Amino acid sequence: MRHEVVVMETWGYIRVSVDKETQAAGWQEQIKTLKALGVSDQNMHMEEASTRGTRPVFEKLVANANQTATPEHRICICASKMDRAFRDLAAADSAITSPQNPNVIWLLPDLSPNPLDPKDPAQMLLVRMMGAVAQFERDRLAERRAYGIAKAKREGKYKGRKPTARAKTPEVLKLKERGFRPDEIAKQLEIGRASVFRILRDHRENQTA
């Protein structure tokens, strides 16, 4: 009797909200976690973006997985934590339990050490409970932050967020025009090199649009 061989390929997704220089520790920790899960360097998909905005790397990763995965060649997408891949528990639940391609599965080690099987009710119950706790903790943190900001505003102590790297776009472009290299610009303005490259890239795209 012939037995079919099923191949499981692991793809990894790494994300930070600002840039990998500013959040270097988290960036490296995610790489370490995914390598321990068996993700190869060529299957690492990395992105510097907030879950509140567009994430082209993530969207392309999922689209490619949906197009590639078959019953004989399944794809497991790994992220070090649920919030690295998904905006909230609802988004994670939808992707895991109602996948566009059932041969694409997820592995989120902060929820479960094993790939998530939507057909396993016990595992899904545990995942939803742990995900709900994680969501609750993030919501409480946001609530405390909002309370702290409101209190500081009432007391006249709130100064707002420090300018982001994007706010320094004019300075970046001026230094570039003067012949400074990206690493020199980053050092002088005290921002990440990735932010400098992003600003220069966006400027080029706007010039050619």
Short mmCIF file of C-alpha atoms in Angstrom, two decimals:
data_model
loop_
_atom_site.label_atom_id
_atom_site.label_comp_id
_atom_site.label_asym_id
_atom_site.label_seq_id
_atom_site.Cartn_x
_atom_site.Cartn_y
_atom_site.Cartn_z
CA MET A 1 0.00 0.00 0.00
CA ARG A 2 1.37 3.36 -1.00
CA HIS A 3 1.59 6.06 1.68
CA GLU A 4 1.59 9.70 0.69
CA VAL A 5 4.35 11.83 2.14
CA VAL A 6 3.24 15.17 3.55
CA VAL A 7 5.86 17.92 3.68
CA MET A 8 5.56 20.70 6.25
CA GLU A 9 7.47 23.87 5.40
CA THR A 10 7.90 26.59 8.05
CA TRP A 11 7.82 30.28 7.15
CA GLY A 12 8.49 32.98 9.70
CA TYR A 13 7.17 36.51 10.21
CA ILE A 14 9.03 39.13 12.25
CA ARG A 15 7.67 42.60 12.96
CA VAL A 16 8.50 45.68 14.99
CA SER A 17 6.34 48.79 15.12
CA VAL A 18 9.09 51.40 14.69
CA ASP A 19 12.35 50.08 13.22
CA LYS A 20 14.80 47.29 13.93
CA GLU A 21 17.47 49.64 15.26
CA THR A 22 15.19 51.30 17.80
CA GLN A 23 13.71 47.94 18.81
CA ALA A 24 16.85 45.86 18.28
CA ALA A 25 16.35 43.63 21.33
CA GLY A 26 12.83 42.62 20.29
CA TRP A 27 13.93 42.14 16.68
CA GLN A 28 16.75 39.78 17.63
CA GLU A 29 14.60 37.90 20.14
CA GLN A 30 12.02 37.19 17.42
CA ILE A 31 14.72 35.90 15.08
CA LYS A 32 16.07 33.65 17.83
CA THR A 33 12.58 32.27 18.58
CA LEU A 34 11.79 31.52 14.94
CA LYS A 35 15.14 29.84 14.31
CA ALA A 36 14.45 27.60 17.32
CA LEU A 37 11.15 26.66 15.63
CA GLY A 38 13.03 25.56 12.51
CA VAL A 39 12.55 28.60 10.27
CA SER A 40 15.47 29.01 7.85
CA ASP A 41 17.01 32.38 7.02
CA GLN A 42 15.55 32.36 3.50
CA ASN A 43 12.06 31.84 4.90
CA MET A 44 12.26 34.77 7.32
CA HIS A 45 9.88 37.59 6.34
CA MET A 46 10.67 40.81 8.18
CA GLU A 47 8.74 44.05 8.45
CA GLU A 48 8.92 47.40 10.21
CA ALA A 49 5.31 48.49 10.50
CA SER A 50 2.48 48.95 12.97
CA THR A 51 -0.52 46.61 12.89
CA ARG A 52 -2.65 49.75 12.62
CA GLY A 53 -1.33 50.49 9.13
CA THR A 54 -0.73 48.53 5.95
CA ARG A 55 1.71 45.64 6.14
CA PRO A 56 2.73 44.67 2.60
CA VAL A 57 5.27 42.04 3.72
CA PHE A 58 2.69 40.27 5.89
CA GLU A 59 0.01 40.45 3.22
CA LYS A 60 2.37 39.08 0.56
CA LEU A 61 3.52 36.31 2.91
CA VAL A 62 -0.03 35.11 3.55
CA ALA A 63 -0.99 35.42 -0.13
CA ASN A 64 2.05 33.38 -1.23
CA ALA A 65 1.33 30.74 1.40
CA ASN A 66 -2.28 30.45 0.24
CA GLN A 67 -1.14 30.03 -3.37
CA THR A 68 1.65 27.56 -2.58
CA ALA A 69 0.28 25.22 0.09
CA THR A 70 -1.25 21.89 -0.94
CA PRO A 71 -2.34 18.79 1.01
CA GLU A 72 1.06 17.24 0.19
CA HIS A 73 3.03 20.42 0.92
CA ARG A 74 1.61 22.25 3.90
CA ILE A 75 2.94 25.59 5.10
CA CYS A 76 3.19 26.59 8.74
CA ILE A 77 3.52 30.35 9.32
CA CYS A 78 5.30 31.14 12.58
CA ALA A 79 5.40 34.34 14.59
CA SER A 80 7.00 34.65 18.02
CA LYS A 81 3.81 36.10 19.54
CA MET A 82 0.22 36.57 18.47
CA ASP A 83 0.50 40.36 18.49
CA ARG A 84 3.46 40.28 16.07
CA ALA A 85 1.18 38.88 13.35
CA PHE A 86 -2.34 39.96 14.28
CA ARG A 87 -4.00 43.21 15.27
CA ASP A 88 -6.19 41.54 17.90
CA LEU A 89 -7.66 38.21 19.00
CA ALA A 90 -10.52 38.43 16.49
CA ALA A 91 -8.08 38.70 13.56
CA ALA A 92 -6.03 35.77 14.89
CA ASP A 93 -9.14 33.64 15.44
CA SER A 94 -10.36 34.32 11.91
CA ALA A 95 -7.03 33.42 10.29
CA ILE A 96 -6.65 30.23 12.33
CA THR A 97 -10.21 28.88 12.25
CA SER A 98 -11.33 30.11 8.81
CA PRO A 99 -8.21 30.01 6.61
CA GLN A 100 -8.47 30.78 2.91
CA ASN A 101 -6.35 27.67 2.31
CA PRO A 102 -6.75 24.90 4.93
CA ASN A 103 -3.23 23.71 4.16
CA VAL A 104 -1.83 26.91 5.70
CA ILE A 105 -1.56 26.63 9.47
CA TRP A 106 -0.15 28.86 12.19
CA LEU A 107 2.32 28.40 15.03
CA LEU A 108 2.24 31.06 17.76
CA PRO A 109 4.42 29.81 20.66
CA ASP A 110 2.99 32.28 23.17
CA LEU A 111 -0.36 30.50 22.71
CA SER A 112 0.73 26.92 22.03
CA PRO A 113 4.03 25.06 21.47
CA ASN A 114 2.43 23.13 18.60
CA PRO A 115 0.93 24.20 15.25
CA LEU A 116 -2.65 25.34 15.77
CA ASP A 117 -5.25 22.86 14.58
CA PRO A 118 -8.68 24.49 14.14
CA LYS A 119 -10.27 21.00 14.24
CA ASP A 120 -9.01 20.39 17.79
CA PRO A 121 -11.66 21.93 20.10
CA ALA A 122 -9.55 21.57 23.24
CA GLN A 123 -6.58 23.35 21.64
CA MET A 124 -8.80 26.08 20.21
CA LEU A 125 -10.40 26.64 23.61
CA LEU A 126 -6.97 26.99 25.22
CA VAL A 127 -5.78 29.32 22.44
CA ARG A 128 -8.83 31.56 22.80
CA MET A 129 -8.49 31.69 26.57
CA MET A 130 -4.79 32.57 26.43
CA GLY A 131 -5.39 35.02 23.59
CA ALA A 132 -8.19 36.67 25.56
CA VAL A 133 -5.91 37.06 28.59
CA ALA A 134 -3.17 38.59 26.40
CA GLN A 135 -5.73 40.94 24.81
CA PHE A 136 -7.01 41.92 28.25
CA GLU A 137 -3.50 42.74 29.44
CA ARG A 138 -2.85 44.92 26.38
CA ASP A 139 -6.19 46.70 26.85
CA ARG A 140 -5.41 47.34 30.52
CA LEU A 141 -1.99 48.69 29.59
CA ALA A 142 -3.57 51.04 27.04
CA GLU A 143 -6.13 52.10 29.64
CA ARG A 144 -3.44 52.89 32.21
CA ARG A 145 -1.44 54.79 29.61
CA ALA A 146 -4.49 56.85 28.61
CA TYR A 147 -5.24 57.57 32.29
CA GLY A 148 -1.65 58.66 32.87
CA ILE A 149 -1.72 60.99 29.86
CA ALA A 150 -5.05 62.51 30.93
CA LYS A 151 -3.72 63.06 34.46
CA ALA A 152 -0.52 64.65 33.14
CA LYS A 153 -2.55 66.95 30.88
CA ARG A 154 -4.71 68.10 33.78
CA GLU A 155 -1.56 68.88 35.77
CA GLY A 156 0.08 70.61 32.81
CA LYS A 157 2.92 68.09 32.69
CA TYR A 158 2.14 66.33 29.41
CA LYS A 159 4.61 67.16 26.65
CA GLY A 160 3.40 64.66 24.09
CA ARG A 161 5.41 62.06 22.24
CA LYS A 162 8.93 62.79 21.12
CA PRO A 163 9.19 63.50 17.38
CA THR A 164 9.41 60.31 15.35
CA ALA A 165 12.02 59.70 12.70
CA ARG A 166 9.52 60.63 9.98
CA ALA A 167 9.19 64.08 11.56
CA LYS A 168 12.86 64.59 10.71
CA THR A 169 12.29 64.08 6.98
CA PRO A 170 13.36 67.64 6.03
CA GLU A 171 16.64 67.25 7.94
CA VAL A 172 17.30 63.85 6.35
CA LEU A 173 16.77 65.24 2.84
CA LYS A 174 18.97 68.27 3.50
CA LEU A 175 21.84 66.13 4.75
CA LYS A 176 21.45 63.81 1.78
CA GLU A 177 21.67 66.78 -0.60
CA ARG A 178 24.89 67.79 1.14
CA GLY A 179 26.39 64.38 0.35
CA PHE A 180 26.04 62.63 3.70
CA ARG A 181 25.75 58.82 3.63
CA PRO A 182 22.67 57.17 5.24
CA ASP A 183 24.66 55.87 8.22
CA GLU A 184 26.10 59.36 8.80
CA ILE A 185 22.61 60.89 8.60
CA ALA A 186 21.28 58.34 11.07
CA LYS A 187 24.08 59.03 13.53
CA GLN A 188 23.79 62.81 13.26
CA LEU A 189 20.00 62.86 13.66
CA GLU A 190 19.97 60.00 16.20
CA ILE A 191 17.52 57.85 14.27
CA GLY A 192 17.79 54.35 12.84
CA ARG A 193 19.43 53.66 9.48
CA ALA A 194 16.28 51.85 8.40
CA SER A 195 14.31 55.04 9.03
CA VAL A 196 16.74 57.03 6.87
CA PHE A 197 16.44 54.54 4.01
CA ARG A 198 12.65 54.57 4.34
CA ILE A 199 12.49 58.37 4.19
CA LEU A 200 14.79 58.48 1.15
CA ARG A 201 12.81 55.74 -0.59
CA ASP A 202 9.49 57.49 0.04
CA HIS A 203 10.99 60.74 -1.26
CA ARG A 204 12.17 59.04 -4.49
CA GLU A 205 8.74 57.47 -4.99
CA ASN A 206 7.01 60.82 -4.49
CA GLN A 207 9.39 62.43 -6.99
CA THR A 208 8.59 59.84 -9.68
CA ALA A 209 4.84 59.66 -8.97
#
